[in-house]
């Protein structure tokens, strides 16, 4: 879907109006293309006193082929800045972040990346360390709102022992794959898995089998295509009325189709039988199928309340329970939920939808430590305003507000959500579990 305002803002007249009237200025976001480097430029690496990630960080960036520097000369530009802040253990020690960032932020190119690395506040041994480490979130969330020009800022907490499992997350957050992810907090090693295989930059999912529900169109289609791009054999699932679309979509990526309604009483068993029979198991399960039936609670019909919760969270939980029970999700595998910013912030007219999407977060929280014992991860993406057919039905003024009220001043694309799914599904993300990451351009809705 084209963003006419963005197109206009990039014409000479549009630029004049945007600059003089203080209108939103949506930059052209860079997106990753196969064969491109992880980072098209140099990354400045800085460390606060007493920080401990340097050896693992150097190793990870080298494995990703990222050029690094520790100082920026005048007129020089960097594409990313990574600050190892793990050593900061007092509020006053946070001065080091300001001193590291203030002089270099003007050298950050458009669509640049800032990543702060910390230790989980829950692991802090002193009050000072807990304060300082939790403070990182405040810095990166605010910086994400300040940077502009398509640049992003995030905080990554690395649990003790998980230092050597950071490469896949850096590859995502430093590259254009995270074009529409800003102001997020990622936890590595928090669910109990601290080790991960090395990153394979070319075909991380080669030899893996991925199931994507709701794969005939929209976000699910982009997820199926992206997992296929990364080497997976993809099985798309959708309802009978969309069987033709599904089969066409899967044919274009050498995929397979399962036509069924995920709320059918026998759906978990039928999916399990298919996977057992045709593939002996599955490595990636993406529960993308979802619906909305919006009405304020005072006008809500029970059937619409029930259907939304049933499709968006109950069926994914039941299908997953069956696959786990039958031991069909292989070790190293990943389960993906799709939440929404409405599930985090709430939304007028969406009590049923927000219940289901907040429920997805509860499900991730509960399952992550339980499946860690079998070396399986569970995470969720929480999309914001993404340019799909769905948003065409939103009234113009509300649609424009949704598009502009985020740090990127534009809607995201289905590929942005799919890239986040591919990062979670990557076997090198084995220590990334229990996370809910928003793909919303840092929408002003919610935290
Ligand atoms: P969409 O309507 O284009 O696609 C949803 C797909 O799920 C469809 O193919 C549909 O047939 C399938 N589906 C619905 N019910 C099903 C059932 N019972 N059994 C099997 N398949 C079923 O929607 P989308 O915009 O691509 O959204 C995909 C997911 O992302 C949903 O979970 C949605 O809630 C979530 N999401 C989307 C946005 C957005 O901006 N588009 C924002 C936040 C969250």
PDB file of N, CA, C and O in Angstrom, residues 29 48 60 71 99 115 135 159-160 162 181 191 194 231 251 270 279 287 329 331 338 357 390 404 426:
ATOM      1  N   UNK A  29      12.910   4.292   4.893  1.00  0.00           N
ATOM      2  CA  UNK A  29      13.615   3.316   5.739  1.00  0.00           C
ATOM      3  C   UNK A  29      14.391   2.334   4.870  1.00  0.00           C
ATOM      4  O   UNK A  29      13.867   1.832   3.872  1.00  0.00           O
ATOM      5  N   UNK A  48      31.676   1.014  29.088  1.00  0.00           N
ATOM      6  CA  UNK A  48      31.772   1.685  30.381  1.00  0.00           C
ATOM      7  C   UNK A  48      32.776   0.909  31.236  1.00  0.00           C
ATOM      8  O   UNK A  48      32.996  -0.285  31.022  1.00  0.00           O
ATOM      9  N   UNK A  60      31.492 -11.694  18.221  1.00  0.00           N
ATOM     10  CA  UNK A  60      30.200 -11.700  17.515  1.00  0.00           C
ATOM     11  C   UNK A  60      30.243 -10.769  16.310  1.00  0.00           C
ATOM     12  O   UNK A  60      29.820 -11.132  15.214  1.00  0.00           O
ATOM     13  N   UNK A  71      36.776   5.037  17.804  1.00  0.00           N
ATOM     14  CA  UNK A  71      36.767   6.509  17.821  1.00  0.00           C
ATOM     15  C   UNK A  71      36.274   7.009  16.472  1.00  0.00           C
ATOM     16  O   UNK A  71      36.459   6.348  15.453  1.00  0.00           O
ATOM     17  N   UNK A  99      28.506  10.564  28.291  1.00  0.00           N
ATOM     18  CA  UNK A  99      29.808  10.993  27.759  1.00  0.00           C
ATOM     19  C   UNK A  99      30.204  10.197  26.515  1.00  0.00           C
ATOM     20  O   UNK A  99      30.894  10.697  25.639  1.00  0.00           O
ATOM     21  N   UNK A 115      22.730   0.459  20.103  1.00  0.00           N
ATOM     22  CA  UNK A 115      22.388  -0.682  20.963  1.00  0.00           C
ATOM     23  C   UNK A 115      23.141  -0.545  22.289  1.00  0.00           C
ATOM     24  O   UNK A 115      24.372  -0.403  22.296  1.00  0.00           O
ATOM     25  N   UNK A 135      18.034   1.663  34.220  1.00  0.00           N
ATOM     26  CA  UNK A 135      18.028   3.004  33.613  1.00  0.00           C
ATOM     27  C   UNK A 135      18.333   2.951  32.118  1.00  0.00           C
ATOM     28  O   UNK A 135      17.913   3.841  31.365  1.00  0.00           O
ATOM     29  N   UNK A 159      22.019 -12.148  30.097  1.00  0.00           N
ATOM     30  CA  UNK A 159      22.112 -12.852  31.385  1.00  0.00           C
ATOM     31  C   UNK A 159      23.495 -13.487  31.541  1.00  0.00           C
ATOM     32  O   UNK A 159      24.168 -13.790  30.535  1.00  0.00           O
ATOM     33  N   UNK A 160      23.892 -13.697  32.786  1.00  0.00           N
ATOM     34  CA  UNK A 160      25.171 -14.339  33.066  1.00  0.00           C
ATOM     35  C   UNK A 160      25.264 -15.682  32.370  1.00  0.00           C
ATOM     36  O   UNK A 160      24.330 -16.482  32.457  1.00  0.00           O
ATOM     37  N   UNK A 162      25.289 -16.096  29.115  1.00  0.00           N
ATOM     38  CA  UNK A 162      24.756 -16.034  27.740  1.00  0.00           C
ATOM     39  C   UNK A 162      25.584 -15.105  26.838  1.00  0.00           C
ATOM     40  O   UNK A 162      25.162 -14.775  25.741  1.00  0.00           O
ATOM     41  N   UNK A 181      11.671  -1.533  14.144  1.00  0.00           N
ATOM     42  CA  UNK A 181      11.747  -1.929  15.559  1.00  0.00           C
ATOM     43  C   UNK A 181      12.544  -0.859  16.287  1.00  0.00           C
ATOM     44  O   UNK A 181      13.710  -0.627  15.972  1.00  0.00           O
ATOM     45  N   UNK A 191      15.434 -17.035  29.891  1.00  0.00           N
ATOM     46  CA  UNK A 191      14.524 -18.168  30.107  1.00  0.00           C
ATOM     47  C   UNK A 191      15.268 -19.445  30.477  1.00  0.00           C
ATOM     48  O   UNK A 191      14.660 -20.498  30.623  1.00  0.00           O
ATOM     49  N   UNK A 194      21.333 -20.595  27.660  1.00  0.00           N
ATOM     50  CA  UNK A 194      22.382 -19.571  27.559  1.00  0.00           C
ATOM     51  C   UNK A 194      23.368 -19.838  26.420  1.00  0.00           C
ATOM     52  O   UNK A 194      24.237 -19.028  26.150  1.00  0.00           O
ATOM     53  N   UNK A 231      15.889 -20.431   4.111  1.00  0.00           N
ATOM     54  CA  UNK A 231      16.246 -21.833   3.885  1.00  0.00           C
ATOM     55  C   UNK A 231      15.265 -22.859   4.384  1.00  0.00           C
ATOM     56  O   UNK A 231      15.478 -24.062   4.181  1.00  0.00           O
ATOM     57  N   UNK A 251       2.918 -22.579  -3.506  1.00  0.00           N
ATOM     58  CA  UNK A 251       3.577 -23.079  -4.725  1.00  0.00           C
ATOM     59  C   UNK A 251       4.740 -22.161  -5.090  1.00  0.00           C
ATOM     60  O   UNK A 251       5.788 -22.621  -5.562  1.00  0.00           O
ATOM     61  N   UNK A 270      -4.891 -33.097  13.905  1.00  0.00           N
ATOM     62  CA  UNK A 270      -4.665 -33.167  12.454  1.00  0.00           C
ATOM     63  C   UNK A 270      -3.337 -32.529  12.070  1.00  0.00           C
ATOM     64  O   UNK A 270      -2.608 -33.039  11.224  1.00  0.00           O
ATOM     65  N   UNK A 279       7.003 -35.002   7.870  1.00  0.00           N
ATOM     66  CA  UNK A 279       8.311 -34.411   8.205  1.00  0.00           C
ATOM     67  C   UNK A 279       8.927 -34.987   9.481  1.00  0.00           C
ATOM     68  O   UNK A 279      10.021 -34.578   9.861  1.00  0.00           O
ATOM     69  N   UNK A 287       2.346 -18.964  15.033  1.00  0.00           N
ATOM     70  CA  UNK A 287       0.899 -18.836  15.224  1.00  0.00           C
ATOM     71  C   UNK A 287       0.470 -17.429  14.813  1.00  0.00           C
ATOM     72  O   UNK A 287       0.267 -16.556  15.653  1.00  0.00           O
ATOM     73  N   UNK A 329       7.972 -30.919  18.268  1.00  0.00           N
ATOM     74  CA  UNK A 329       8.817 -29.732  18.067  1.00  0.00           C
ATOM     75  C   UNK A 329      10.238 -30.138  18.458  1.00  0.00           C
ATOM     76  O   UNK A 329      10.499 -30.502  19.602  1.00  0.00           O
ATOM     77  N   UNK A 331      14.286 -30.307  19.323  1.00  0.00           N
ATOM     78  CA  UNK A 331      15.200 -29.480  20.124  1.00  0.00           C
ATOM     79  C   UNK A 331      15.847 -28.430  19.212  1.00  0.00           C
ATOM     80  O   UNK A 331      16.179 -28.726  18.072  1.00  0.00           O
ATOM     81  N   UNK A 338       1.872 -14.231  17.912  1.00  0.00           N
ATOM     82  CA  UNK A 338       1.693 -12.881  17.372  1.00  0.00           C
ATOM     83  C   UNK A 338       0.760 -12.128  18.304  1.00  0.00           C
ATOM     84  O   UNK A 338      -0.424 -12.460  18.423  1.00  0.00           O
ATOM     85  N   UNK A 357      -4.638 -10.733  22.737  1.00  0.00           N
ATOM     86  CA  UNK A 357      -3.241 -10.410  22.426  1.00  0.00           C
ATOM     87  C   UNK A 357      -2.403 -10.216  23.696  1.00  0.00           C
ATOM     88  O   UNK A 357      -1.190 -10.476  23.700  1.00  0.00           O
ATOM     89  N   UNK A 390      -5.761  -5.014   5.724  1.00  0.00           N
ATOM     90  CA  UNK A 390      -6.579  -4.759   6.905  1.00  0.00           C
ATOM     91  C   UNK A 390      -6.699  -3.259   7.208  1.00  0.00           C
ATOM     92  O   UNK A 390      -7.764  -2.761   7.528  1.00  0.00           O
ATOM     93  N   UNK A 404       1.383   8.098  11.550  1.00  0.00           N
ATOM     94  CA  UNK A 404       2.379   9.134  11.897  1.00  0.00           C
ATOM     95  C   UNK A 404       2.814   9.096  13.360  1.00  0.00           C
ATOM     96  O   UNK A 404       3.870   9.619  13.688  1.00  0.00           O
ATOM     97  N   UNK A 426      15.647 -18.182  14.060  1.00  0.00           N
ATOM     98  CA  UNK A 426      17.031 -18.535  13.741  1.00  0.00           C
ATOM     99  C   UNK A 426      17.621 -19.437  14.838  1.00  0.00           C
ATOM    100  O   UNK A 426      17.561 -19.094  16.022  1.00  0.00           O
TER     101      UNK A 426
END
